[in-house]
mmCIF file of C-alpha atoms in Angstrom:
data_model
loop_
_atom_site.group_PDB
_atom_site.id
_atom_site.type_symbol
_atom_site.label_atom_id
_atom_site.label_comp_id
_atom_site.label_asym_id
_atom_site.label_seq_id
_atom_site.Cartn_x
_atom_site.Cartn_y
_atom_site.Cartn_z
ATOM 1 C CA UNK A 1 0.000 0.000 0.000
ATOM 2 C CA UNK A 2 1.299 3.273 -1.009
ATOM 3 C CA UNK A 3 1.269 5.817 1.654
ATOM 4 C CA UNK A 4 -2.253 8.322 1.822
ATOM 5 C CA UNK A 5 -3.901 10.904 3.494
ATOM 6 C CA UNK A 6 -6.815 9.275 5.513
ATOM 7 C CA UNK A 7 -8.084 12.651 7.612
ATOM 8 C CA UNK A 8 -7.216 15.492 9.290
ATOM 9 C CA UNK A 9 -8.453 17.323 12.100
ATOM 10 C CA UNK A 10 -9.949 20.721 11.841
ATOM 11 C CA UNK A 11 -10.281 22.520 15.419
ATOM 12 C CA UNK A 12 -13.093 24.955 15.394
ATOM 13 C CA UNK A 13 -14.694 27.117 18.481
ATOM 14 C CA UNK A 14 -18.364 25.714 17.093
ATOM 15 C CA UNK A 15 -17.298 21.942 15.207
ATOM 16 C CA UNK A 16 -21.752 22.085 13.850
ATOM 17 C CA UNK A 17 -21.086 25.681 12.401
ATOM 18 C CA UNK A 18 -17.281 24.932 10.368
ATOM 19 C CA UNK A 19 -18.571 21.487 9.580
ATOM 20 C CA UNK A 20 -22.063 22.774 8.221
ATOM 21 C CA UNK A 21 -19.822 25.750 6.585
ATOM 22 C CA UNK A 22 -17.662 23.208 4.793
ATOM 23 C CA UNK A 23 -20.665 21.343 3.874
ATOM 24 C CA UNK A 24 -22.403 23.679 2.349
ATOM 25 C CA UNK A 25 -20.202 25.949 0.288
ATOM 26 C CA UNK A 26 -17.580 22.858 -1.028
ATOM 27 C CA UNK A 27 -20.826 20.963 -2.014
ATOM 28 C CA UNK A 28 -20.042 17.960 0.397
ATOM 29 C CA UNK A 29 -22.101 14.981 1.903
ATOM 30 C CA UNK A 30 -23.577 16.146 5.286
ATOM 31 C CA UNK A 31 -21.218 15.464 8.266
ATOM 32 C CA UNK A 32 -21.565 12.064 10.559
ATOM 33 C CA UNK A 33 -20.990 12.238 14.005
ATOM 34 C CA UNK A 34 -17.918 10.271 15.010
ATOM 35 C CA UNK A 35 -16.842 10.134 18.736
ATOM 36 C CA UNK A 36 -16.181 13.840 19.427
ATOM 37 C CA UNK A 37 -15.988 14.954 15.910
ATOM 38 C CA UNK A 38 -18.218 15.697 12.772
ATOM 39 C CA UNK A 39 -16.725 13.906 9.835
ATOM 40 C CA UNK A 40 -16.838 15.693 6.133
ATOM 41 C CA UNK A 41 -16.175 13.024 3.766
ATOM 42 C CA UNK A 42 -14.500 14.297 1.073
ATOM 43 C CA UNK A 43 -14.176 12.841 -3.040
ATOM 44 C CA UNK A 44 -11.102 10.861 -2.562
ATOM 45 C CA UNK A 45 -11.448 9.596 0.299
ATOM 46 C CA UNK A 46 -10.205 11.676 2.670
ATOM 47 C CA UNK A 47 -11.989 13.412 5.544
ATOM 48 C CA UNK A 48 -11.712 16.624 7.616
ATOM 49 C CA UNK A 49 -12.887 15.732 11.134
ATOM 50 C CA UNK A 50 -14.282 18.455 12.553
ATOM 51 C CA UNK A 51 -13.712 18.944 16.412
ATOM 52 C CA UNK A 52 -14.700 21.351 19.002
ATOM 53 C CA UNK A 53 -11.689 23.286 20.722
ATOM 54 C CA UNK A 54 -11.916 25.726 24.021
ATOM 55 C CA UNK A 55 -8.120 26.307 23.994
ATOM 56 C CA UNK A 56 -6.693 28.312 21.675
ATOM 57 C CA UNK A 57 -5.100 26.483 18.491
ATOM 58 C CA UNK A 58 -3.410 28.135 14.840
ATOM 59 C CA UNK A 59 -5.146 28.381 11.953
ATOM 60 C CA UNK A 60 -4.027 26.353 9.299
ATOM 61 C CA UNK A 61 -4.546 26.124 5.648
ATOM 62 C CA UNK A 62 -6.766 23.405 3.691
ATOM 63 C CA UNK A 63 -6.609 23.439 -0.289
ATOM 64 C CA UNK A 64 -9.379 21.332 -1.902
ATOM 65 C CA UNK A 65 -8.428 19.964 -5.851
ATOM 66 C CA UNK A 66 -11.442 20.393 -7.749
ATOM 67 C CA UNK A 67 -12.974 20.304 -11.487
ATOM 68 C CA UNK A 68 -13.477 23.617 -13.447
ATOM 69 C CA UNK A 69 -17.095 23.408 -13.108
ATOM 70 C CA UNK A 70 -17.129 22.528 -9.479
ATOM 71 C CA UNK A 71 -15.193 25.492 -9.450
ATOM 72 C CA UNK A 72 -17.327 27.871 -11.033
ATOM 73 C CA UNK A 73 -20.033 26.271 -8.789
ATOM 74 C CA UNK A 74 -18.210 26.731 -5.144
ATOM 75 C CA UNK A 75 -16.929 29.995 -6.140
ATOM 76 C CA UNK A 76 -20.529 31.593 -7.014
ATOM 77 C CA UNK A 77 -21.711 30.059 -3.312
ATOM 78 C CA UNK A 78 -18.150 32.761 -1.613
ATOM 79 C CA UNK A 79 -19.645 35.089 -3.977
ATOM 80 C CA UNK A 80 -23.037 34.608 -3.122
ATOM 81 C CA UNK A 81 -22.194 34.559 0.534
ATOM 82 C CA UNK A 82 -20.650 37.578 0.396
ATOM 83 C CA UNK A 83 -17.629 36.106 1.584
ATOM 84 C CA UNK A 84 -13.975 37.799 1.671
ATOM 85 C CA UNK A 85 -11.476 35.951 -1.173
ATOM 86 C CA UNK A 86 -8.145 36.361 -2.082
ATOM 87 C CA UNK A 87 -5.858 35.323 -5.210
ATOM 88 C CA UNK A 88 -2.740 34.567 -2.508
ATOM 89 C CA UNK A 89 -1.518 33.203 0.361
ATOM 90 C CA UNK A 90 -1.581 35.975 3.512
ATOM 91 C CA UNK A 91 -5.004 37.563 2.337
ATOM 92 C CA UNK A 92 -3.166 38.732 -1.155
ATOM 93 C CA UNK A 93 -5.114 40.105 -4.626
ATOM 94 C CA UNK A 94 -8.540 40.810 -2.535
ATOM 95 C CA UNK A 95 -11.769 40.628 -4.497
ATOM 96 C CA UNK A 96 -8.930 38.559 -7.112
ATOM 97 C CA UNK A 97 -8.424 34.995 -8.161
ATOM 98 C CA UNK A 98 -5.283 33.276 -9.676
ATOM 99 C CA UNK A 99 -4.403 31.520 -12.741
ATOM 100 C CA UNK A 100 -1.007 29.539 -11.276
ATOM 101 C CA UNK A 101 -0.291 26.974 -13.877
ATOM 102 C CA UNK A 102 -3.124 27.238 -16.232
ATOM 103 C CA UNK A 103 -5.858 27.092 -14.112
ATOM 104 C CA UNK A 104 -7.904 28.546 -11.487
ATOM 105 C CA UNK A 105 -7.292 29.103 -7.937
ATOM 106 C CA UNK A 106 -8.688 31.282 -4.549
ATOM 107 C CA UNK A 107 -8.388 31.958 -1.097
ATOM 108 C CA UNK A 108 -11.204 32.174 1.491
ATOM 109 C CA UNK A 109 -11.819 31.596 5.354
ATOM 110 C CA UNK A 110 -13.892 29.604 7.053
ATOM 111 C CA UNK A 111 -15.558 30.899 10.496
ATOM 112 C CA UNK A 112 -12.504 30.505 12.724
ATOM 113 C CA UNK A 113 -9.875 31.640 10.034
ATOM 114 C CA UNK A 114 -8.424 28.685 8.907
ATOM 115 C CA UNK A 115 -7.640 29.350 5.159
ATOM 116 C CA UNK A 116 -9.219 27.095 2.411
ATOM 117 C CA UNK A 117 -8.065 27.392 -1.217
ATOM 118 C CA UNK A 118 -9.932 26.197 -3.525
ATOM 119 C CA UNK A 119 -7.299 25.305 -7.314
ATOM 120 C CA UNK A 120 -8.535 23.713 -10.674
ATOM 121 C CA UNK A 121 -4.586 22.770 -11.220
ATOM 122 C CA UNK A 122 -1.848 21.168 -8.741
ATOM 123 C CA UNK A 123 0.995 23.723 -8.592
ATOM 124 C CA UNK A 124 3.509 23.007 -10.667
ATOM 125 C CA UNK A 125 1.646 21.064 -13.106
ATOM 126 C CA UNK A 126 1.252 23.543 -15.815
ATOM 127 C CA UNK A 127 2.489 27.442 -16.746
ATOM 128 C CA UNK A 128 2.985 29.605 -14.264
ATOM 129 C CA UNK A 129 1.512 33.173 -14.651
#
């Protein structure tokens, strides 16, 4: 067996509010309950297993791979929402998105601040521009 990502943990202040966040704008199966976290199964297999924290933790950054149309659909929902984006890393090219490597790519926080990028192209796969 080649070595995979099987889940991560995502520590949020309210674990119902980031997991129904992630849910809803990424287009995702509704969360299960797992022990003390709310599961969000993503396409390949991999899930983000949302968990309540009271102690302070860092953000951190998430970057979901996804089609061009699933693009153009989870980007109207941050537009829709009304919802801050950025082309770059550090809140860089507001109101922007980029084009690294041929394809399409954005910025965007979730309720506690943890960055999520959504990208139509792995970095370094194509041009960069």
């Amino acid at each position: 067996m080649t070595v995979q990502l099987n889940h991560t943990i995502i520590n949020a202040t309210d674990r119902a509010a980031t997991a129904e966040f992630l849910v809803s704008i990424l287009g995702l199966p509704e969360p299960a309950e797992f022990g003390p976290f709310l599961v969000v199964q993503t396409g390949n297999g991999v899930s983000l297993d949302v968990m309540r924290s009271t102690e302070e933790f860092s953000r951190q950054h998430y970057a979901f791979l996804v089609e061009e149309n699933e693009f153009d659909t989870i980007f109207g929902r941050i537009r829709e929402g009304g919802l801050p984006y950025w082309a770059g890393p550090g809140h860089r090219g507001e109101g922007e998105i980029n084009t690294n490597d041929g394809g399409r790519g954005v910025y965007f926080d979730d309720p506690d601040g943890h960055v999520l990028e959504i990208l139509t192209r792995p970095y370094g796969s194509g041009d960069e521009q």
